Tab-separated table of C-alpha atoms and ligand atoms in Angstrom:
chain	number	residue	atom	x	y	z
A	25	UNK	CA	-0.058	-0.193	-0.064
A	26	UNK	CA	1.133	3.236	-0.788
A	27	UNK	CA	2.264	5.223	1.874
A	28	UNK	CA	1.477	8.900	0.618
A	29	UNK	CA	-2.482	9.651	0.761
A	30	UNK	CA	-3.404	12.884	-0.624
A	31	UNK	CA	-7.347	13.444	0.175
A	32	UNK	CA	-6.973	17.424	-0.613
A	33	UNK	CA	-5.108	19.301	-2.712
A	34	UNK	CA	-1.867	20.639	-0.975
A	35	UNK	CA	-2.270	22.607	1.453
A	36	UNK	CA	-5.380	21.891	1.843
A	37	UNK	CA	-8.580	24.120	3.330
A	38	UNK	CA	-7.385	23.481	6.964
A	39	UNK	CA	-3.942	24.660	6.066
A	40	UNK	CA	-4.459	27.409	4.835
A	41	UNK	CA	-6.822	29.186	7.271
A	42	UNK	CA	-3.985	28.135	9.739
A	43	UNK	CA	-1.363	29.636	7.015
A	44	UNK	CA	-3.604	32.975	7.379
A	45	UNK	CA	-3.776	33.332	11.223
A	46	UNK	CA	-0.181	32.575	10.737
A	47	UNK	CA	0.616	35.338	8.920
A	48	UNK	CA	-1.437	37.515	10.801
A	49	UNK	CA	0.539	36.290	14.127
A	50	UNK	CA	4.127	35.449	13.663
A	51	UNK	CA	6.390	37.594	11.132
A	52	UNK	CA	7.409	36.698	8.020
A	53	UNK	CA	10.939	35.273	9.056
A	54	UNK	CA	10.606	31.983	9.802
A	55	UNK	CA	10.465	29.945	6.242
A	56	UNK	CA	8.679	26.966	5.320
A	57	UNK	CA	9.709	24.259	3.471
A	58	UNK	CA	6.056	22.901	3.232
A	59	UNK	CA	2.576	24.995	2.930
A	60	UNK	CA	1.046	22.057	5.163
A	61	UNK	CA	0.301	22.450	9.107
A	62	UNK	CA	0.904	19.040	10.976
A	63	UNK	CA	-1.804	17.187	12.810
A	64	UNK	CA	0.498	14.157	13.441
A	65	UNK	CA	3.223	11.911	12.447
A	66	UNK	CA	4.582	8.530	12.242
A	67	UNK	CA	7.983	6.934	11.291
A	68	UNK	CA	8.412	9.148	8.258
A	69	UNK	CA	5.090	10.158	7.844
A	70	UNK	CA	3.552	12.991	8.495
A	71	UNK	CA	-0.364	14.006	8.551
A	72	UNK	CA	-1.473	17.434	8.335
A	73	UNK	CA	-4.945	19.108	9.845
A	74	UNK	CA	-6.399	18.068	6.626
A	75	UNK	CA	-6.160	14.531	6.691
A	76	UNK	CA	-2.947	13.582	3.875
A	77	UNK	CA	-0.465	11.301	4.425
A	78	UNK	CA	3.240	12.826	3.207
A	79	UNK	CA	6.268	11.500	3.621
A	80	UNK	CA	8.711	13.776	5.196
A	81	UNK	CA	12.200	13.253	3.128
A	82	UNK	CA	13.498	16.396	5.410
A	83	UNK	CA	13.180	14.325	8.591
A	84	UNK	CA	12.643	17.212	10.552
A	85	UNK	CA	15.170	19.022	9.442
A	86	UNK	CA	17.561	16.597	10.372
A	87	UNK	CA	16.217	15.933	14.037
A	88	UNK	CA	14.251	12.654	13.596
A	89	UNK	CA	16.778	10.135	12.541
A	90	UNK	CA	14.169	7.526	14.891
A	91	UNK	CA	11.365	9.124	13.068
A	92	UNK	CA	8.519	11.031	14.529
A	93	UNK	CA	6.747	9.728	17.613
A	94	UNK	CA	9.035	7.351	18.103
A	95	UNK	CA	7.198	4.890	20.475
A	96	UNK	CA	10.406	4.240	22.951
A	97	UNK	CA	11.022	8.218	23.145
A	98	UNK	CA	7.339	9.173	23.568
A	99	UNK	CA	7.520	6.600	26.282
A	100	UNK	CA	10.564	7.731	27.922
A	101	UNK	CA	9.358	11.645	27.984
A	102	UNK	CA	6.125	10.815	29.251
A	103	UNK	CA	7.534	8.484	32.315
A	104	UNK	CA	9.701	11.959	32.625
A	105	UNK	CA	6.946	14.133	32.701
A	106	UNK	CA	5.369	12.720	35.206
A	107	UNK	CA	8.036	12.674	37.428
A	108	UNK	CA	9.272	16.579	36.931
A	109	UNK	CA	9.575	18.728	34.054
A	110	UNK	CA	12.260	21.047	35.251
A	111	UNK	CA	14.406	21.766	38.320
A	112	UNK	CA	17.557	23.642	36.065
A	113	UNK	CA	20.697	21.831	36.631
A	114	UNK	CA	21.892	24.668	38.378
A	115	UNK	CA	19.251	24.486	41.573
A	116	UNK	CA	19.513	20.757	41.861
A	117	UNK	CA	20.895	18.382	39.345
A	118	UNK	CA	19.036	15.293	38.136
A	119	UNK	CA	20.013	11.870	37.055
A	120	UNK	CA	19.034	11.782	33.271
A	121	UNK	CA	21.445	14.472	33.271
A	122	UNK	CA	24.370	12.754	34.469
A	123	UNK	CA	23.463	9.539	31.956
A	124	UNK	CA	23.144	10.992	29.017
A	125	UNK	CA	26.869	12.949	29.748
A	126	UNK	CA	28.007	9.281	30.414
A	127	UNK	CA	26.700	8.151	27.627
A	128	UNK	CA	27.814	10.468	25.065
A	129	UNK	CA	31.152	10.325	26.553
A	130	UNK	CA	31.316	6.802	25.780
A	131	UNK	CA	29.683	6.712	22.347
A	132	UNK	CA	32.371	9.808	20.667
A	133	UNK	CA	35.232	8.895	19.420
A	134	UNK	CA	38.089	9.723	21.276
A	135	UNK	CA	40.286	7.295	23.577
A	136	UNK	CA	40.511	9.946	26.514
A	137	UNK	CA	38.886	11.217	29.158
A	138	UNK	CA	35.726	13.154	27.981
A	139	UNK	CA	33.197	15.455	29.767
A	140	UNK	CA	29.934	16.448	27.997
A	141	UNK	CA	28.061	20.135	28.968
A	142	UNK	CA	24.135	19.727	27.708
A	143	UNK	CA	22.550	23.028	25.867
A	144	UNK	CA	19.770	23.780	24.207
A	145	UNK	CA	20.303	24.484	20.167
A	146	UNK	CA	22.850	23.395	18.024
A	147	UNK	CA	23.731	27.324	17.988
A	148	UNK	CA	24.192	27.397	21.564
A	149	UNK	CA	26.502	23.873	21.261
A	150	UNK	CA	28.682	26.004	19.013
A	151	UNK	CA	28.811	28.859	20.818
A	152	UNK	CA	29.977	26.923	24.045
A	153	UNK	CA	32.528	24.909	22.347
A	154	UNK	CA	33.744	28.423	21.343
A	155	UNK	CA	33.698	29.741	24.760
A	156	UNK	CA	35.117	26.370	26.053
A	157	UNK	CA	38.014	26.625	23.336
A	158	UNK	CA	39.115	30.693	23.919
A	159	UNK	CA	38.994	29.922	27.982
A	160	UNK	CA	41.200	26.768	27.567
A	161	UNK	CA	43.937	28.544	24.945
A	162	UNK	CA	43.203	32.393	26.371
A	163	UNK	CA	43.285	33.119	22.830
A	164	UNK	CA	40.592	35.073	20.940
A	165	UNK	CA	40.839	33.798	17.159
A	166	UNK	CA	38.278	31.089	15.662
A	167	UNK	CA	37.976	29.797	12.183
A	168	UNK	CA	35.320	28.263	10.389
A	169	UNK	CA	34.624	27.557	6.411
A	170	UNK	CA	33.271	29.177	3.295
A	171	UNK	CA	29.725	27.205	2.881
A	172	UNK	CA	29.676	26.451	6.640
A	173	UNK	CA	26.546	27.010	8.595
A	174	UNK	CA	27.083	27.236	12.873
A	175	UNK	CA	23.588	28.517	13.369
A	176	UNK	CA	21.616	31.976	14.024
A	177	UNK	CA	22.616	33.359	17.251
A	178	UNK	CA	25.549	35.967	16.916
A	179	UNK	CA	28.660	34.486	17.473
A	180	UNK	CA	27.155	31.247	15.560
A	181	UNK	CA	26.271	33.658	12.577
A	182	UNK	CA	29.317	35.051	12.657
A	183	UNK	CA	30.793	31.919	11.916
A	184	UNK	CA	28.004	30.663	9.421
A	185	UNK	CA	29.159	31.873	5.515
A	186	UNK	CA	25.583	32.374	3.679
A	187	UNK	CA	25.277	35.637	3.282
A	188	UNK	CA	21.471	35.125	2.309
A	189	UNK	CA	19.314	34.937	3.834
A	190	UNK	CA	21.793	34.060	7.335
A	191	UNK	CA	23.455	37.394	7.740
A	192	UNK	CA	22.323	40.231	5.478
A	193	UNK	CA	21.225	42.952	7.753
A	194	UNK	CA	22.171	41.522	11.147
A	195	UNK	CA	26.081	42.952	11.536
A	196	UNK	CA	27.719	44.016	13.045
A	197	UNK	CA	28.987	40.530	13.484
A	198	UNK	CA	31.168	38.803	16.262
A	199	UNK	CA	35.206	39.703	15.785
A	200	UNK	CA	38.058	37.009	15.372
A	201	UNK	CA	36.191	35.144	13.612
A	202	UNK	CA	38.262	33.792	9.881
A	203	UNK	CA	36.636	31.662	7.227
A	204	UNK	CA	38.627	29.101	5.164
A	205	UNK	CA	37.579	27.864	2.121
A	206	UNK	CA	36.091	24.402	2.377
A	207	UNK	CA	37.333	21.617	0.338
A	208	UNK	CA	34.527	21.645	-2.194
A	209	UNK	CA	35.914	19.591	-5.071
A	210	UNK	CA	32.721	20.160	-7.383
A	211	UNK	CA	33.475	23.874	-7.455
A	212	UNK	CA	37.115	24.055	-7.623
A	213	UNK	CA	37.619	23.891	-11.079
A	214	UNK	CA	40.527	21.558	-10.897
A	215	UNK	CA	39.175	17.919	-12.472
A	216	UNK	CA	41.967	16.183	-10.414
A	217	UNK	CA	40.673	14.659	-7.287
A	218	UNK	CA	44.965	14.325	-5.737
A	219	UNK	CA	46.013	17.902	-7.181
A	220	UNK	CA	42.789	19.751	-5.638
A	221	UNK	CA	43.329	18.522	-1.947
A	222	UNK	CA	47.255	19.624	-2.741
A	223	UNK	CA	46.004	22.764	-3.633
A	224	UNK	CA	43.298	23.015	-0.514
A	225	UNK	CA	46.320	22.150	1.687
A	226	UNK	CA	48.355	24.811	0.174
A	227	UNK	CA	45.969	27.393	0.782
A	228	UNK	CA	45.258	26.122	4.257
A	229	UNK	CA	48.789	26.341	5.241
A	230	UNK	CA	48.757	30.041	3.481
A	231	UNK	CA	45.496	31.307	4.992
A	232	UNK	CA	47.352	30.642	8.691
A	233	UNK	CA	49.969	33.205	7.290
A	234	UNK	CA	47.977	35.520	5.242
A	235	UNK	CA	45.034	35.679	7.873
A	236	UNK	CA	45.183	35.132	10.995
A	237	UNK	CA	48.672	33.591	13.292
A	238	UNK	CA	48.023	30.081	14.335
A	239	UNK	CA	49.225	31.440	17.728
A	240	UNK	CA	46.081	33.324	17.914
A	241	UNK	CA	43.482	30.439	17.174
A	242	UNK	CA	41.705	29.097	19.643
A	243	UNK	CA	39.686	26.747	17.744
A	244	UNK	CA	38.830	25.208	14.083
A	245	UNK	CA	35.128	24.975	13.937
A	246	UNK	CA	34.426	22.042	10.906
A	247	UNK	CA	31.989	20.130	9.699
A	248	UNK	CA	33.232	17.183	8.206
A	249	UNK	CA	30.669	16.941	5.581
A	250	UNK	CA	28.558	20.345	5.087
A	251	UNK	CA	24.743	20.399	6.539
A	252	UNK	CA	23.232	23.440	5.036
A	253	UNK	CA	26.254	24.134	2.682
A	254	UNK	CA	25.041	21.492	0.312
A	255	UNK	CA	26.855	17.765	2.159
A	256	UNK	CA	30.260	18.245	0.910
A	257	UNK	CA	32.023	15.482	1.781
A	258	UNK	CA	35.648	17.195	3.393
A	259	UNK	CA	38.713	14.711	1.645
A	260	UNK	CA	40.220	12.495	4.272
A	261	UNK	CA	43.540	13.681	3.441
A	262	UNK	CA	42.603	17.349	3.778
A	263	UNK	CA	41.164	16.699	7.623
A	264	UNK	CA	44.233	15.121	8.501
A	265	UNK	CA	46.508	17.911	7.323
A	266	UNK	CA	44.094	20.464	9.325
A	267	UNK	CA	44.173	18.151	12.230
A	268	UNK	CA	47.835	18.132	12.761
A	269	UNK	CA	48.119	21.983	12.211
A	270	UNK	CA	45.754	21.969	14.957
A	271	UNK	CA	47.735	19.895	16.607
A	272	UNK	CA	51.042	21.298	15.855
A	273	UNK	CA	49.386	24.651	17.325
A	274	UNK	CA	47.562	23.844	20.367
A	275	UNK	CA	44.554	24.643	18.346
A	276	UNK	CA	41.260	23.158	19.634
A	277	UNK	CA	39.883	20.621	16.578
A	278	UNK	CA	36.002	21.209	16.907
A	279	UNK	CA	34.178	18.882	14.862
A	280	UNK	CA	30.406	20.080	14.624
A	281	UNK	CA	28.492	16.553	14.203
A	282	UNK	CA	25.016	18.124	14.442
A	283	UNK	CA	23.683	17.555	11.194
A	284	UNK	CA	25.900	14.523	10.823
A	285	UNK	CA	25.240	12.507	14.060
A	286	UNK	CA	23.683	9.680	15.425
A	287	UNK	CA	23.947	7.219	12.319
A	288	UNK	CA	23.271	9.341	9.374
A	289	UNK	CA	26.481	9.430	7.667
A	290	UNK	CA	26.432	5.092	8.091
A	291	UNK	CA	28.185	5.461	10.907
A	292	UNK	CA	27.094	7.413	14.366
A	293	UNK	CA	29.504	10.242	14.024
A	294	UNK	CA	31.220	11.612	10.610
A	295	UNK	CA	34.601	11.962	12.218
A	296	UNK	CA	34.438	7.750	12.181
A	297	UNK	CA	35.298	7.917	8.834
A	298	UNK	CA	38.240	9.526	9.028
A	299	UNK	CA	39.506	8.177	12.246
A	300	UNK	CA	39.400	11.045	13.915
A	301	UNK	CA	39.775	12.030	17.665
A	302	UNK	CA	38.426	15.428	17.655
A	303	UNK	CA	38.973	17.450	20.773
A	304	UNK	CA	35.295	18.452	21.013
A	305	UNK	CA	32.182	17.823	19.502
A	306	UNK	CA	29.151	19.274	18.996
A	307	UNK	CA	25.637	17.564	18.978
A	308	UNK	CA	21.992	18.444	18.586
A	309	UNK	CA	19.306	17.542	15.852
A	310	UNK	CA	18.870	13.839	15.946
A	311	UNK	CA	20.059	13.517	19.895
A	312	UNK	CA	16.452	14.347	20.765
A	313	UNK	CA	14.298	12.714	18.404
A	314	UNK	CA	12.766	16.529	18.151
A	315	UNK	CA	13.131	17.564	22.015
A	316	UNK	CA	15.500	20.665	22.319
A	317	UNK	CA	18.545	19.260	23.213
A	318	UNK	CA	22.711	19.929	22.017
A	319	UNK	CA	25.789	18.779	23.738
A	320	UNK	CA	29.466	19.392	23.885
A	321	UNK	CA	31.347	16.550	24.224
A	322	UNK	CA	35.175	16.621	24.468
A	323	UNK	CA	38.155	16.481	26.443
A	324	UNK	CA	38.024	16.260	30.218
A	325	UNK	CA	40.849	18.324	30.673
A	326	UNK	CA	39.652	21.133	27.915
A	327	UNK	CA	36.400	20.848	29.084
A	328	UNK	CA	37.016	21.469	32.972
A	329	UNK	CA	39.106	23.880	31.917
A	330	UNK	CA	36.089	26.990	32.666
A	331	UNK	CA	35.202	28.357	36.358
A	332	UNK	CA	32.235	27.047	38.321
A	333	UNK	CA	29.454	28.929	37.031
A	334	UNK	CA	30.687	29.958	33.532
A	335	UNK	CA	28.618	27.745	31.666
A	336	UNK	CA	25.050	26.442	32.030
A	337	UNK	CA	21.649	28.180	31.389
A	338	UNK	CA	18.091	27.736	32.967
A	339	UNK	CA	17.117	24.829	30.641
A	340	UNK	CA	20.419	23.117	29.098
A	341	UNK	CA	19.810	19.617	29.402
A	342	UNK	CA	16.148	20.223	30.671
A	343	UNK	CA	14.969	16.689	31.566
A	344	UNK	CA	12.466	15.796	29.158
A	345	UNK	CA	15.325	16.179	26.563
A	346	UNK	CA	17.996	14.251	28.280
A	347	UNK	CA	15.077	11.325	28.367
A	348	UNK	CA	14.309	11.714	25.097
A	349	UNK	CA	18.024	11.804	24.055
A	350	UNK	CA	19.198	8.611	26.548
A	351	UNK	CA	15.785	6.523	24.523
A	352	UNK	CA	17.054	7.852	21.174
A	353	UNK	CA	20.558	6.798	21.841
A	354	UNK	CA	18.914	3.047	22.899
A	355	UNK	CA	16.747	3.028	19.872
A	356	UNK	CA	19.759	4.185	17.145
A	357	UNK	CA	22.194	1.597	18.807
A	358	UNK	CA	19.749	-1.346	19.296
A	359	UNK	CA	17.717	-0.875	15.625
A	360	UNK	CA	21.474	-0.747	14.143
A	361	UNK	CA	20.166	2.296	12.907
A	362	UNK	CA	23.692	3.389	11.457
A	363	UNK	CA	23.678	0.090	9.193
A	364	UNK	CA	20.291	1.096	7.936
A	365	UNK	CA	21.328	4.250	6.465
A	366	UNK	CA	24.167	2.428	4.576
A	367	UNK	CA	21.539	0.566	3.304
A	368	UNK	CA	19.134	3.663	2.535
A	369	UNK	CA	22.008	5.351	0.902
A	370	UNK	CA	22.478	2.694	-1.413
A	371	UNK	CA	18.876	2.872	-2.652
A	372	UNK	CA	19.097	6.549	-2.667
A	373	UNK	CA	22.384	6.351	-4.492
A	374	UNK	CA	21.155	3.982	-7.391
A	375	UNK	CA	17.811	5.682	-8.163
A	376	UNK	CA	19.313	9.030	-8.503
A	377	UNK	CA	22.638	7.800	-10.316
A	378	UNK	CA	19.968	6.121	-12.606
A	379	UNK	CA	18.567	9.533	-13.085
A	380	UNK	CA	21.433	11.472	-13.461
A	381	UNK	CA	22.508	9.434	-16.296
A	382	UNK	CA	19.715	10.471	-18.303
A	383	UNK	CA	19.409	14.248	-16.731
A	384	UNK	CA	22.734	16.206	-17.390
A	385	UNK	CA	21.165	18.819	-14.886
A	386	UNK	CA	22.095	16.477	-11.761
A	387	UNK	CA	25.466	17.845	-11.722
A	388	UNK	CA	26.714	16.011	-8.678
A	389	UNK	CA	25.628	13.047	-6.595
A	390	UNK	CA	27.331	12.877	-3.210
A	391	UNK	CA	27.591	12.404	0.317
A	392	UNK	CA	28.190	9.934	3.080
A	393	UNK	CA	25.634	7.062	3.897
A	394	UNK	CA	21.952	8.451	4.081
A	395	UNK	CA	23.748	12.043	3.867
A	396	UNK	CA	22.999	12.007	0.421
A	397	UNK	CA	22.588	15.329	-2.191
A	398	UNK	CA	22.228	16.071	-5.090
A	399	UNK	CA	23.808	19.576	-7.128
A	400	UNK	CA	21.223	20.581	-9.527
A	401	UNK	CA	23.001	22.720	-12.587
A	402	UNK	CA	21.570	24.297	-15.399
A	403	UNK	CA	24.843	23.187	-17.694
A	404	UNK	CA	27.186	20.430	-16.688
A	405	UNK	CA	29.766	22.370	-18.372
A	406	UNK	CA	29.472	25.204	-16.756
A	407	UNK	CA	28.470	24.360	-13.659
A	408	UNK	CA	25.909	27.239	-13.318
A	409	UNK	CA	23.684	26.892	-10.515
A	410	UNK	CA	19.959	25.432	-11.185
A	411	UNK	CA	18.594	27.515	-7.854
A	412	UNK	CA	15.068	27.959	-9.788
A	413	UNK	CA	14.857	24.269	-10.232
A	414	UNK	CA	15.771	23.276	-7.092
A	415	UNK	CA	13.004	25.578	-5.413
A	416	UNK	CA	10.520	24.508	-8.252
A	417	UNK	CA	11.244	20.552	-7.801
A	418	UNK	CA	10.824	20.995	-3.407
A	419	UNK	CA	7.571	22.823	-4.050
A	420	UNK	CA	6.252	20.162	-6.544
A	421	UNK	CA	7.242	17.278	-4.451
A	422	UNK	CA	5.703	18.687	-1.486
A	423	UNK	CA	2.091	19.060	-3.528
A	424	UNK	CA	2.505	15.878	-4.489
A	425	UNK	CA	3.077	14.205	-0.819
A	426	UNK	CA	6.776	14.319	-0.680
A	427	UNK	CA	8.788	17.219	1.912
A	428	UNK	CA	11.889	18.143	0.519
A	429	UNK	CA	14.705	20.702	1.831
A	430	UNK	CA	17.336	22.576	-0.716
A	431	UNK	CA	20.486	23.040	0.687
A	432	UNK	CA	23.884	24.739	-0.592
A	433	UNK	CA	25.121	28.531	-1.007
A	434	UNK	CA	24.029	29.113	-4.371
A	435	UNK	CA	20.542	27.193	-3.308
A	436	UNK	CA	21.129	24.434	-5.643
A	437	UNK	CA	21.327	21.030	-3.706
A	438	UNK	CA	18.459	18.693	-2.978
A	439	UNK	CA	19.444	17.020	0.046
A	440	UNK	CA	18.368	14.118	1.830
A	441	UNK	CA	17.742	14.168	5.843
A	442	UNK	CA	15.538	10.884	6.080
A	443	UNK	CA	14.333	9.469	8.974
A	444	UNK	CA	16.390	6.304	9.050
A	445	UNK	CA	12.967	4.476	10.163
A	446	UNK	CA	11.758	4.737	7.125
A	447	UNK	CA	11.481	1.776	4.773
A	448	UNK	CA	12.827	0.622	1.276
A	449	UNK	CA	9.035	1.446	0.193
A	450	UNK	CA	9.040	4.294	1.227
A	451	UNK	CA	11.793	5.921	0.157
A	452	UNK	CA	11.246	3.769	-3.403
A	453	UNK	CA	7.393	5.806	-3.422
A	454	UNK	CA	9.087	8.959	-2.549
A	455	UNK	CA	11.836	8.780	-5.099
A	456	UNK	CA	9.392	7.560	-8.010
A	457	UNK	CA	7.859	11.194	-6.725
A	458	UNK	CA	10.955	13.076	-7.157
A	459	UNK	CA	11.692	11.449	-10.618
A	460	UNK	CA	8.566	12.099	-12.012
A	461	UNK	CA	8.307	15.802	-10.816
A	462	UNK	CA	12.324	16.361	-12.232
A	463	UNK	CA	11.158	14.840	-16.087
A	464	UNK	CA	8.083	17.337	-15.970
A	465	UNK	CA	10.394	20.358	-15.155
B	28	PLP	C1	21.470	23.486	12.532
B	28	PLP	C2	22.742	23.344	12.353
B	28	PLP	C3	23.448	24.193	13.284
B	28	PLP	C4	22.572	24.901	14.776
B	28	PLP	O1	21.670	24.109	15.426
B	28	PLP	P1	20.510	25.107	15.671
B	28	PLP	O2	19.881	23.766	16.656
B	28	PLP	O3	19.293	25.433	14.852
B	28	PLP	O4	20.895	26.498	16.194
B	28	PLP	C5	24.882	24.117	13.897
B	28	PLP	N1	25.770	23.453	12.895
B	28	PLP	C6	25.368	22.818	12.028
B	28	PLP	C7	26.075	21.673	11.237
B	28	PLP	C8	23.689	22.380	11.680
B	28	PLP	O5	23.658	21.452	10.883
C-alpha cells in the first residue's frame, strides 16, 4: 500500500486557514519548506490537518533519525513528565543529565577521558565550544569555513558563511572570526582529485600566514560533511592535514556533528569515517528526536578548564530532553540505524545515479551513508547553479506529498535527511515522485 495519501490539494483548506492566522500573528522571517500544518506523525510520515499523509524526507530538518513519535522516546518523555519537568541543573541536579553525559562520553570517538555539557540548540553548542576553547587556550581567534553553517545566534551567525538569508542586515558580527575555503571539489575548477586536495592543503597553510597566525587561534570549527552547505564531504587527506596543523599549534579541533551525527552517515559520527579524534564534538538535531537538546563533548581537561558558574543556562539539559536523548540513543543502537542509513544511502545513490545518467542537470551526486545530496546545474559544463529548478522541484514534490529541503550556498542542492526508520518501499515511493517531477520540469 502506498504511504502517500492525498485527500485534498496541498495545501488543503484547513492548512490554508491556519496559514492565514500564521501570517497575521507570526513574522514572515521563519520560512517553511511545506505549506501544510501537521496534525501528527509516525515514522517517516506526517499527517496534516486536512488528513493528507505525506513522506518527510527532511526528517524535521535532520532531527528525526529515529522517526516521528518514536514510541520509545514518547514513552521516556511521558514517564519523565510525570516525575518532574524542570528543576534547572544549577538549582538541583538530576540523574538523566548525568546519564546522558556518560552515554555521550562513551559513544563519541576519542580514546581519552571526556566530559559533556548539555544545552538547548545547535547554535548554543557551537557558542559553548568556542567559549571553552577560548578559555582553555587564552586565545581569541575562531576559524570556520566558507559554506559552513553554525546557527543563527551572534557568534554562530558570525561563523556561518551564507549571507542570504542568514546574515544580510544582521551585522555587525562577532570579531576574530576567520573563514577558510571549504575543500569543495565540484566547484574548485580542478578536475583531478589528488591535485585538488594538494591545492586545498596549500591554501589552508597559506591562510595561517595571510589571515591569522595559528598562535592566535583558539579553535577550528568544521563540519566534515557540510550540512546547510550542501553535503560536500571533506577529503580525508585535507582533514588529516588540518588536524595535524591544529595539534602542532595547540588549536582546539571542534567537529560540528550537529547534522552529521547519530547514524546519518552510516556511522554514529562522521568523524569515524576519518578515524579522527576531535578535541570537542558538538551535537544536536537527531540527539533528541525533536526535543530541544544539544551537547558539547570533549577532552575532560579542556571541558574542565572553565571556572564554576562559567557555563550553563536555565534550560540546558532539560530532564524531558535528556530522557528523550537517552531513549533515542538506545533506539539507534538497538535497531542499528547506522547500518540502516547505509542501506537507505545505497538505494538513494542507485536511483539518483540512474536519473543522472539520463538528466545532465544532476551535476553531482555526493554524500556519506544516507546523507546524500544532488547538486542541480543548468549546464554540466559551466556548472551554473540551477536554483529555480531546485526550488520548483521542492514545491512540486511537496504538492505531491514528499517534503524535501534544499541546501547549498547557491540554493541548488537537494539534500536527503531521511528518518532512518523509513522503509525501502517508502523511500522508493518518494523517489518515484521526485523522478516524475524532475521529468516534468
Ligand atoms: C542546524 C545546525 C546548527 C544550528 O543548530 P540549531 O539547533 O538550529 O541552532 C549548527 N551546526 C550545524 C552543522 C547544523 O546543521
